[in-house]
Tab-separated table of N, CA and C in Angstrom:
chain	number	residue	atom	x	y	z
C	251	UNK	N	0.837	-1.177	0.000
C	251	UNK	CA	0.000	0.000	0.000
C	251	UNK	C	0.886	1.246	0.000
C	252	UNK	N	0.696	1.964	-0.708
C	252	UNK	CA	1.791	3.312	-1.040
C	252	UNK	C	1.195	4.256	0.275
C	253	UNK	N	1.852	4.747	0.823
C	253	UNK	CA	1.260	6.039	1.804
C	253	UNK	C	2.010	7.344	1.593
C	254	UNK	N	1.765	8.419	2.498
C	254	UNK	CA	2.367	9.533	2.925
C	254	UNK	C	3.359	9.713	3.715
C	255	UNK	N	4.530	9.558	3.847
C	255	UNK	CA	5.687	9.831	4.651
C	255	UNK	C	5.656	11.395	5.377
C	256	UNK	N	5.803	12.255	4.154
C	256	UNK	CA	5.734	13.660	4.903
C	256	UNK	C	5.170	14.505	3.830
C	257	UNK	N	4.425	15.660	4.649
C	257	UNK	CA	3.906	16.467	3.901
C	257	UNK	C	4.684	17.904	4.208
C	258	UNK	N	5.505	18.575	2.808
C	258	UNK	CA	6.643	19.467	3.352
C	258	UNK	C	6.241	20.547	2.496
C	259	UNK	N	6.468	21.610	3.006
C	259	UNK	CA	6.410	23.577	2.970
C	259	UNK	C	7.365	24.069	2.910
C	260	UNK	N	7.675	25.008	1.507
C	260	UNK	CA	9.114	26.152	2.095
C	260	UNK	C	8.304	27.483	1.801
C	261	UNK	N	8.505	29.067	2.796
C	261	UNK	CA	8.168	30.243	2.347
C	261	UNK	C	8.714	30.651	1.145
C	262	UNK	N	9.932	29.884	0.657
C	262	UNK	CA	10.715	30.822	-0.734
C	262	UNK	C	10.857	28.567	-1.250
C	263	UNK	N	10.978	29.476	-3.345
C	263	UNK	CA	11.285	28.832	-4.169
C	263	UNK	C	12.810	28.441	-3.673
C	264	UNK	N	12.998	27.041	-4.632
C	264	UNK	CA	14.460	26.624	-4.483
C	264	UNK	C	15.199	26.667	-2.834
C	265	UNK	N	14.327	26.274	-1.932
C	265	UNK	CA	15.322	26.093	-0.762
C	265	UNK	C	14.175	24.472	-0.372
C	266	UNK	N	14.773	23.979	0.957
C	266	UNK	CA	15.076	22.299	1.296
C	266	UNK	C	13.560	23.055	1.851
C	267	UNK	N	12.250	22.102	2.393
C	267	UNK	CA	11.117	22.287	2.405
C	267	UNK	C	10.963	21.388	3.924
C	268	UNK	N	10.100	22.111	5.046
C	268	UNK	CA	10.115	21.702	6.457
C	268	UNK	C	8.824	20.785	6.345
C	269	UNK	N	8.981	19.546	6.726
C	269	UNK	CA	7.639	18.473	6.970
C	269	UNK	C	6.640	19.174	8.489
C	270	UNK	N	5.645	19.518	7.561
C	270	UNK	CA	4.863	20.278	8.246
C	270	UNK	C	3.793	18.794	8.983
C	271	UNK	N	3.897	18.126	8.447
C	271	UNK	CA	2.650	16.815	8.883
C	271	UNK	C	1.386	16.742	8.082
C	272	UNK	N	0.747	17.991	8.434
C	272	UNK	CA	-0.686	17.576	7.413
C	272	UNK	C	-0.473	19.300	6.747
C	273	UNK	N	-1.022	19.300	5.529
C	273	UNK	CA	-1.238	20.515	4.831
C	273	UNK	C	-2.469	21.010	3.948
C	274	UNK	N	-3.294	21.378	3.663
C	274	UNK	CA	-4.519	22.032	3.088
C	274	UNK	C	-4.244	22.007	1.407
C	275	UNK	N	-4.838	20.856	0.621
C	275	UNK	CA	-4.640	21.302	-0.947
C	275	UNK	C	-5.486	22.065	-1.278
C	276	UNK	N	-5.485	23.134	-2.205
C	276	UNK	CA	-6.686	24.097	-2.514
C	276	UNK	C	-6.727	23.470	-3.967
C	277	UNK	N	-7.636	23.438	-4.486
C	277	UNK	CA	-8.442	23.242	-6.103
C	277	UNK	C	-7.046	24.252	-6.365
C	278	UNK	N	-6.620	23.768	-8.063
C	278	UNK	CA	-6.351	24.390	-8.598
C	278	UNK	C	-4.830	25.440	-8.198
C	279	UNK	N	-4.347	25.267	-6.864
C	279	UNK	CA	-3.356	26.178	-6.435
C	279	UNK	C	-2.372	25.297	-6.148
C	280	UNK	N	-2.363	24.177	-5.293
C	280	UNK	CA	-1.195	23.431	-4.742
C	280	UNK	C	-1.569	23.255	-3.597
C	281	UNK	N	-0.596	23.718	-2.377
C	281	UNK	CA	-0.531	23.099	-0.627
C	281	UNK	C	-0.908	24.722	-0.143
C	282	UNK	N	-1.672	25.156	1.093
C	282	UNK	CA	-1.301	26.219	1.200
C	282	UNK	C	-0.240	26.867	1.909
C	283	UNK	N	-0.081	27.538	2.035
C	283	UNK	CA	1.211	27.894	2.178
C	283	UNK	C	2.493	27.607	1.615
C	284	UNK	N	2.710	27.217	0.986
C	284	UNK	CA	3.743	26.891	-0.282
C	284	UNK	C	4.155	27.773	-0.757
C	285	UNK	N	5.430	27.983	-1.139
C	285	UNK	CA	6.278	28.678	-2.376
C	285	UNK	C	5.480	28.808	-3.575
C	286	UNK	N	5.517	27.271	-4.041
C	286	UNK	CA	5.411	27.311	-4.755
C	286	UNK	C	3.591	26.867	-5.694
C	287	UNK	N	2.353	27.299	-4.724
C	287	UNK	CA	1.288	26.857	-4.726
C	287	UNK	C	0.854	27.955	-5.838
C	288	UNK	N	-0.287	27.497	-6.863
C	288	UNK	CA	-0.207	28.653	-8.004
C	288	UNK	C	0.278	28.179	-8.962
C	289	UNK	N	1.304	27.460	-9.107
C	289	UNK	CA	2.247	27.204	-10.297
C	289	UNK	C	1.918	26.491	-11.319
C	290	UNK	N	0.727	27.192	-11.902
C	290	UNK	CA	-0.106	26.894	-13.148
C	290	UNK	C	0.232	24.918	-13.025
C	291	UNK	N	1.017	24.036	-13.919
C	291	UNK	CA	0.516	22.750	-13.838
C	291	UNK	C	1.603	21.819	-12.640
C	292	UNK	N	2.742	22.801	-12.266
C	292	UNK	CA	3.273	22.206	-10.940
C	292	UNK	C	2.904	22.524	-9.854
C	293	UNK	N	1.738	22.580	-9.648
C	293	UNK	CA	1.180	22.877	-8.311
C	293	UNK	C	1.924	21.780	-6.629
C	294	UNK	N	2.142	20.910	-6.607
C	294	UNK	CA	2.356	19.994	-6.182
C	294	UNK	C	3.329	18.703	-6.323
C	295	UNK	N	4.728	18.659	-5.905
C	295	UNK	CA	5.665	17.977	-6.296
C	295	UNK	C	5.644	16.627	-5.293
C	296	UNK	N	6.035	15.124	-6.050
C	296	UNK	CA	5.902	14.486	-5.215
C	296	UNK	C	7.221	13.726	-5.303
C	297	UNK	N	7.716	13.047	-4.724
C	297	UNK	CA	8.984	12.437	-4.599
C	297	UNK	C	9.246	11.464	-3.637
C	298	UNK	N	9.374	9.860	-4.142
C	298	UNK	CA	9.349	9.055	-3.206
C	298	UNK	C	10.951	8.381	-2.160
C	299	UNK	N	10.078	8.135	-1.182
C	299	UNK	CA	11.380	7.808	-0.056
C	299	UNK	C	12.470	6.987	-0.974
C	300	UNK	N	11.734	5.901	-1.706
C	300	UNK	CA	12.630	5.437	-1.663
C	300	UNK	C	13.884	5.537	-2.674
C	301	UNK	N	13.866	7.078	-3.480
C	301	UNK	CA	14.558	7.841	-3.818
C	301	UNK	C	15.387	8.531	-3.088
C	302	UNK	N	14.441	9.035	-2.042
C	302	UNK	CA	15.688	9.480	-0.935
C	302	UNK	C	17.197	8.223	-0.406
C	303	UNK	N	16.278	7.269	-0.356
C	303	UNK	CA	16.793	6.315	0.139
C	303	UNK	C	18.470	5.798	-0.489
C	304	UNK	N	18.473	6.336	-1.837
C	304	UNK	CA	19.092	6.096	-2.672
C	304	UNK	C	20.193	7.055	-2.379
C	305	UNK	N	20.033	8.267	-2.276
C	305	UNK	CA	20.953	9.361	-2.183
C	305	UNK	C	21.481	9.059	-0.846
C	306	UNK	N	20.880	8.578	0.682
C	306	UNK	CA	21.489	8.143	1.381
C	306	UNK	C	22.452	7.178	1.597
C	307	UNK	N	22.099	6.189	0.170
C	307	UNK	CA	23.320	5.172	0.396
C	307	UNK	C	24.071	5.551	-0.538
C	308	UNK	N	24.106	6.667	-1.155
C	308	UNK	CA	25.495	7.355	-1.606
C	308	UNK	C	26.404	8.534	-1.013
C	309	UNK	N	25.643	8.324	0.438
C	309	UNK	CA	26.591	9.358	1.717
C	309	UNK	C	26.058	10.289	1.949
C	310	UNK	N	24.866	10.688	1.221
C	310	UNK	CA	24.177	12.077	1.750
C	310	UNK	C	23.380	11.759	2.746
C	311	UNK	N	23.557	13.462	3.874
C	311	UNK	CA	22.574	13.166	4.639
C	311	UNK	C	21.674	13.988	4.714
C	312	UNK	N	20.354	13.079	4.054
C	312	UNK	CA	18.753	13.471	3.425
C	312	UNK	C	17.972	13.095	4.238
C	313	UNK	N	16.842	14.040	3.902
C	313	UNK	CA	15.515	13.616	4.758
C	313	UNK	C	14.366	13.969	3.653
C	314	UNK	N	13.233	13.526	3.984
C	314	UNK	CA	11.640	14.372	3.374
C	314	UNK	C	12.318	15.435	3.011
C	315	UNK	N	11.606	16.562	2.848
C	315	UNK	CA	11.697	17.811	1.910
C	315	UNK	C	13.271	18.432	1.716
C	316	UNK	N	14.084	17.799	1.437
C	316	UNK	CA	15.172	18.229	1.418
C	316	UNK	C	15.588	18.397	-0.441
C	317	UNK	N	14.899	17.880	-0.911
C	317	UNK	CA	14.707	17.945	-2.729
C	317	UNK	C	13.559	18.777	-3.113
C	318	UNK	N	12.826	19.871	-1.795
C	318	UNK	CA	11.827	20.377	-2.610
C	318	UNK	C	10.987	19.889	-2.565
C	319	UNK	N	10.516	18.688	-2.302
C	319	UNK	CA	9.123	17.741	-2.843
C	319	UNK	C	8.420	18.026	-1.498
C	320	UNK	N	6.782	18.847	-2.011
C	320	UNK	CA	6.014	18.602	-1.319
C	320	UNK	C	5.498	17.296	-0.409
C	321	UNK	N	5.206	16.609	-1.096
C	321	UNK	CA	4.792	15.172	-0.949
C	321	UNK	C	5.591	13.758	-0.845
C	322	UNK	N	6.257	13.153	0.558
C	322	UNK	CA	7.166	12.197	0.056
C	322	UNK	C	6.476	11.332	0.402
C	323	UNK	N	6.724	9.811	-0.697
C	323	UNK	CA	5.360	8.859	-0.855
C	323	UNK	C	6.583	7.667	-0.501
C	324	UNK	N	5.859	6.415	0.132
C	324	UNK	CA	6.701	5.343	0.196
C	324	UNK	C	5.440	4.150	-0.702
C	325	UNK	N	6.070	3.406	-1.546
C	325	UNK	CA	5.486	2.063	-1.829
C	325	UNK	C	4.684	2.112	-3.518
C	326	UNK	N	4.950	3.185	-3.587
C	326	UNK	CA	4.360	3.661	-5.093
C	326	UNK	C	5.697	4.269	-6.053
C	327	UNK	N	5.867	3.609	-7.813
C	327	UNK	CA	6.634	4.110	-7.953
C	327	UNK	C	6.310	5.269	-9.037
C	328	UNK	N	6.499	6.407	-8.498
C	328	UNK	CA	6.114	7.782	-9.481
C	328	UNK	C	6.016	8.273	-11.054
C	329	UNK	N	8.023	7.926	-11.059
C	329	UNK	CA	8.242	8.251	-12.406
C	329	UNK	C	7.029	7.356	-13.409
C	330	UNK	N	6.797	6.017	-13.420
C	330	UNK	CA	6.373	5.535	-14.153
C	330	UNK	C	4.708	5.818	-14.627
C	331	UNK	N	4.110	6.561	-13.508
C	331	UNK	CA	2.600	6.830	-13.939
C	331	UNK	C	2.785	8.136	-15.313
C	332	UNK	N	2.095	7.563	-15.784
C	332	UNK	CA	1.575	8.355	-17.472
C	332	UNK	C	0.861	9.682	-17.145
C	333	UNK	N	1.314	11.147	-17.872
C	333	UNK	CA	1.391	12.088	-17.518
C	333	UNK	C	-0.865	12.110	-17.373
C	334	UNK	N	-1.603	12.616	-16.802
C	334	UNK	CA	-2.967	12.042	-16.754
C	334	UNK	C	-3.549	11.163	-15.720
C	335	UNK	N	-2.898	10.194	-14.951
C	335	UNK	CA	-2.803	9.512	-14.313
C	335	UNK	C	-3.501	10.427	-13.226
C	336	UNK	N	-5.000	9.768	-12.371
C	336	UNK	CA	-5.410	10.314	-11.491
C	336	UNK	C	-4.828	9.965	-10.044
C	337	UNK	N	-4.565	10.479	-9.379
C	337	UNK	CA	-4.722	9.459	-7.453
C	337	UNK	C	-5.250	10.326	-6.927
C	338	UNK	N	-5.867	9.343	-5.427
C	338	UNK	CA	-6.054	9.716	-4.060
C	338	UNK	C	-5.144	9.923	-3.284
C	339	UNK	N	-4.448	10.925	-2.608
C	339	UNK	CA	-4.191	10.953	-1.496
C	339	UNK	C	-5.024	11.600	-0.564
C	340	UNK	N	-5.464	10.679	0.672
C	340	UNK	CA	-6.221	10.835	1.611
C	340	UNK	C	-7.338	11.145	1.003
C	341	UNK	N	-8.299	12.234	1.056
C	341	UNK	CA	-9.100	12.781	0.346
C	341	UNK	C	-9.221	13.531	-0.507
C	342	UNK	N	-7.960	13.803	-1.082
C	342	UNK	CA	-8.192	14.548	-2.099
C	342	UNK	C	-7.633	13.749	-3.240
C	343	UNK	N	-8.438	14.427	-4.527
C	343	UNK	CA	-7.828	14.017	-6.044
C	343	UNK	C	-6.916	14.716	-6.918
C	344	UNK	N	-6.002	14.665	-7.321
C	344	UNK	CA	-4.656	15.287	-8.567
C	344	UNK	C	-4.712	14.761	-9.492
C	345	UNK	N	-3.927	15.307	-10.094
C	345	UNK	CA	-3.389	14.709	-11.789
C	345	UNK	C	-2.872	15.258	-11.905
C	346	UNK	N	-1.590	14.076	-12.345
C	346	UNK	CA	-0.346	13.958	-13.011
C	346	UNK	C	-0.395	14.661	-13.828
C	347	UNK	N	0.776	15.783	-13.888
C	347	UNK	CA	0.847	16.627	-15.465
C	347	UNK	C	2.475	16.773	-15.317
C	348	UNK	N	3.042	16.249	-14.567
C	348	UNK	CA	4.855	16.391	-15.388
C	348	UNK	C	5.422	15.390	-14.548
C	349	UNK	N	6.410	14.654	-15.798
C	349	UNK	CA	6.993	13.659	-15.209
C	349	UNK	C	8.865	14.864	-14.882
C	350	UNK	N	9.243	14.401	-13.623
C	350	UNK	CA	10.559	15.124	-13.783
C	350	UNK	C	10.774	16.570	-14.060
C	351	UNK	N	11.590	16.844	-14.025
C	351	UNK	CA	11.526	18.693	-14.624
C	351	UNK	C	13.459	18.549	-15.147
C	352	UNK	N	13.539	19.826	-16.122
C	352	UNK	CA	14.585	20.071	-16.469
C	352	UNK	C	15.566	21.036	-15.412
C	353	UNK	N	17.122	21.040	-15.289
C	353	UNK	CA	17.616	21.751	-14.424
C	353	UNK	C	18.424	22.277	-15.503
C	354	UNK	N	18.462	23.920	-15.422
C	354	UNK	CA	18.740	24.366	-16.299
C	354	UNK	C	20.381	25.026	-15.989
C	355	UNK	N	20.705	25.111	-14.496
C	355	UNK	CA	21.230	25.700	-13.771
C	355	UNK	C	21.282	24.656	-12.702
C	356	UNK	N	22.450	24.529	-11.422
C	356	UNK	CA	22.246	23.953	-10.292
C	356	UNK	C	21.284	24.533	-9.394
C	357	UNK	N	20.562	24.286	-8.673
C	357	UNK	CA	19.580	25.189	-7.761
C	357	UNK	C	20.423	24.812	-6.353
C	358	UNK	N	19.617	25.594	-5.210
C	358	UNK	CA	20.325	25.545	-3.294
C	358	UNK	C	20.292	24.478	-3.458
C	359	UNK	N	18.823	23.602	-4.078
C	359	UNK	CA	19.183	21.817	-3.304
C	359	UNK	C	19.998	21.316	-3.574
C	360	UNK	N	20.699	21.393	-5.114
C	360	UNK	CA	21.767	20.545	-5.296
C	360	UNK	C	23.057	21.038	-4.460
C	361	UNK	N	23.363	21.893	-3.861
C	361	UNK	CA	24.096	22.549	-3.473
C	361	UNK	C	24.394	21.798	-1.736
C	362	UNK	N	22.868	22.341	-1.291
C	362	UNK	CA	22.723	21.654	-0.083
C	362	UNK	C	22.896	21.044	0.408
C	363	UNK	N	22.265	19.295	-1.162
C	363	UNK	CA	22.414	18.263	-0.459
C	363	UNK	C	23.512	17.405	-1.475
C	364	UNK	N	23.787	17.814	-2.240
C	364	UNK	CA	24.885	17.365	-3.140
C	364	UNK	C	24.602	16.743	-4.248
C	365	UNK	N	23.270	16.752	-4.669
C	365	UNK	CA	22.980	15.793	-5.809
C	365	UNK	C	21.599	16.047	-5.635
C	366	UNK	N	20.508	16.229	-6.641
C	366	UNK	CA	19.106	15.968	-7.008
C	366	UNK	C	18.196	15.084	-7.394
C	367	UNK	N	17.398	14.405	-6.781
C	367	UNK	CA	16.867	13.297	-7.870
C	367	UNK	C	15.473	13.836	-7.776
C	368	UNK	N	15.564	14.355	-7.769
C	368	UNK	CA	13.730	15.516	-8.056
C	368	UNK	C	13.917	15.703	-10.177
C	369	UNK	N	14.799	16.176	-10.504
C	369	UNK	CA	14.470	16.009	-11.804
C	369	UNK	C	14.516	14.573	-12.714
C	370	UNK	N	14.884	13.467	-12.053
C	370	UNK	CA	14.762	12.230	-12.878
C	370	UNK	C	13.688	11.364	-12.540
C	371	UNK	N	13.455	11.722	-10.832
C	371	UNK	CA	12.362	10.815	-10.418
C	371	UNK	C	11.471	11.203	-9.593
C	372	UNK	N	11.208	12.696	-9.428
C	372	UNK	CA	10.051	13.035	-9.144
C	372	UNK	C	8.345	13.658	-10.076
C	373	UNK	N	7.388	13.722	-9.292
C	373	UNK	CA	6.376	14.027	-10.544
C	373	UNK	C	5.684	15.419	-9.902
C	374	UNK	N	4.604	15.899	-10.733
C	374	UNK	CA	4.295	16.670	-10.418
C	374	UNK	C	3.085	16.432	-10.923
C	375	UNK	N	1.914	17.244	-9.821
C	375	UNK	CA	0.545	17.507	-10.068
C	375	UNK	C	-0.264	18.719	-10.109
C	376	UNK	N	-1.570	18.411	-10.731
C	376	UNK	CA	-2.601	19.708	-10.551
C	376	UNK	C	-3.290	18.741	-8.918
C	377	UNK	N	-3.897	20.009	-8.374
C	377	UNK	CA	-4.703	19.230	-7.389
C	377	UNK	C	-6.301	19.953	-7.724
C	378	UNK	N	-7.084	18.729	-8.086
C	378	UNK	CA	-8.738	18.486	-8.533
C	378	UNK	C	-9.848	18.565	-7.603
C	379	UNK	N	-9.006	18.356	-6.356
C	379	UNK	CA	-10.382	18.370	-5.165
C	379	UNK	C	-9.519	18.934	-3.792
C	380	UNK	N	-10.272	20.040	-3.132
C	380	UNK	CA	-9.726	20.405	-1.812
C	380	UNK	C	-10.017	19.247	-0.849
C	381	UNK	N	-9.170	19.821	0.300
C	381	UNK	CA	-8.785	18.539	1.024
C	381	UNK	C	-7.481	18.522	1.541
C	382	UNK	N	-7.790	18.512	3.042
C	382	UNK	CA	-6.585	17.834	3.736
C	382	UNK	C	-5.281	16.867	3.858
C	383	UNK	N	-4.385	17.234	3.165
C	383	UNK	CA	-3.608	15.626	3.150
C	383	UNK	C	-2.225	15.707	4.079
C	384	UNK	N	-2.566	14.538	5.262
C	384	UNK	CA	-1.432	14.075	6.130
C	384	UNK	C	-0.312	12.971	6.355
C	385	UNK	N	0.314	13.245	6.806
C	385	UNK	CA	1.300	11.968	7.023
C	385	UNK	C	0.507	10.587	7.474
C	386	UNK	N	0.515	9.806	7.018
C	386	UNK	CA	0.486	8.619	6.963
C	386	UNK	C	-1.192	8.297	5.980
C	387	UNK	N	-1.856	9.695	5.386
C	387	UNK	CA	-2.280	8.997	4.377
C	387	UNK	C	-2.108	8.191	3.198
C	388	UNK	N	-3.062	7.186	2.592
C	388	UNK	CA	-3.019	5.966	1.686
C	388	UNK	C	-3.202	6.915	0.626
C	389	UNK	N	-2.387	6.601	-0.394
C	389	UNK	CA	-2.201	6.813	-1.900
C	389	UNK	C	-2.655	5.967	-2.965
C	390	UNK	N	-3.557	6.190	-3.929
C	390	UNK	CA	-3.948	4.949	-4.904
C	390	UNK	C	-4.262	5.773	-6.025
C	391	UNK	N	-4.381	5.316	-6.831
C	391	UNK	CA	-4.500	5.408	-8.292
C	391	UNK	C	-5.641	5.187	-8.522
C	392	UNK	N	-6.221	5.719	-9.002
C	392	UNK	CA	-8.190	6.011	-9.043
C	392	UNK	C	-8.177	5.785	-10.784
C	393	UNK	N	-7.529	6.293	-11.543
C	393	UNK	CA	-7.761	6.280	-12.707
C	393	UNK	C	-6.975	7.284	-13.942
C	394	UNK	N	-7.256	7.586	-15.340
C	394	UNK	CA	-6.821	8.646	-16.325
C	394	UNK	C	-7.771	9.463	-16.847
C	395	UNK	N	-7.013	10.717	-16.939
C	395	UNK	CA	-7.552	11.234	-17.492
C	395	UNK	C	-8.012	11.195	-19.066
């Protein structure tokens, strides 16, 4: 069963993001309080542990929002859902609209934490239904758009 690890917030773009626990999705905006909530089809970045997991056994020391990612998911694997792809987390509904992002430039995180895997293996969403989503909510795949 895929769940919610942490649900993470930064006040400014491009810095490591604090696991707040539970956070408010608004229709159409992202998390509130977010940097980066608004951001026409990246409203919502998700990025799973066991990506983190990866950068840890190459000596970094990572946690949840330390790549930026709103949303860190364990048991589901991201990159591979097709850009459309609906889920649940907790009660609310998203869709998938970017697999990965381009780095055009190094940003703080790579800096921070020494390496990124937010642009190869994280995704990004619109969020479709308001709604609460917390740590240790269940994640599933409802359907496509």
């Amino acid at each position: 069963m895929a769940t919610v690890i942490a649900v993470c917030t930064s006040k400014n773009k491009g810095e490591r993001k604090t696991n707040v626990e539970r956070a408010k999705a608004l229709t159409g905006l992202g998390l509130e309080g977010d940097a980066h909530a608004g951001f026409q089809h990246r409203q919502i970045s998700l990025l799973a542990m066991e990506s983190i997991e990866k950068m840890r056994q190459q000596g970094l020391d990572v946690k949840p929002g330390d790549f930026a990612e709103n949303i860190t998911t364990e048991g589901i694997e991201l990159p591979v859902l097709p850009i459309g792809t609906r889920l649940r987390i907790g009660p609310v509904e998203v869709e998938v609209s970017q697999i990965g992002k381009e780095c055009h430039n190094r940003c703080a995180i790579y800096y921070q934490a020494g390496d990124c895997v937010m642009p190869k293996e994280g995704i990004f969403v619109i969020v479709l239904s308001d709604g609460e989503i917390a740590v240790g909510d269940r994640i599933e795949v409802i359907g496509h758009a």
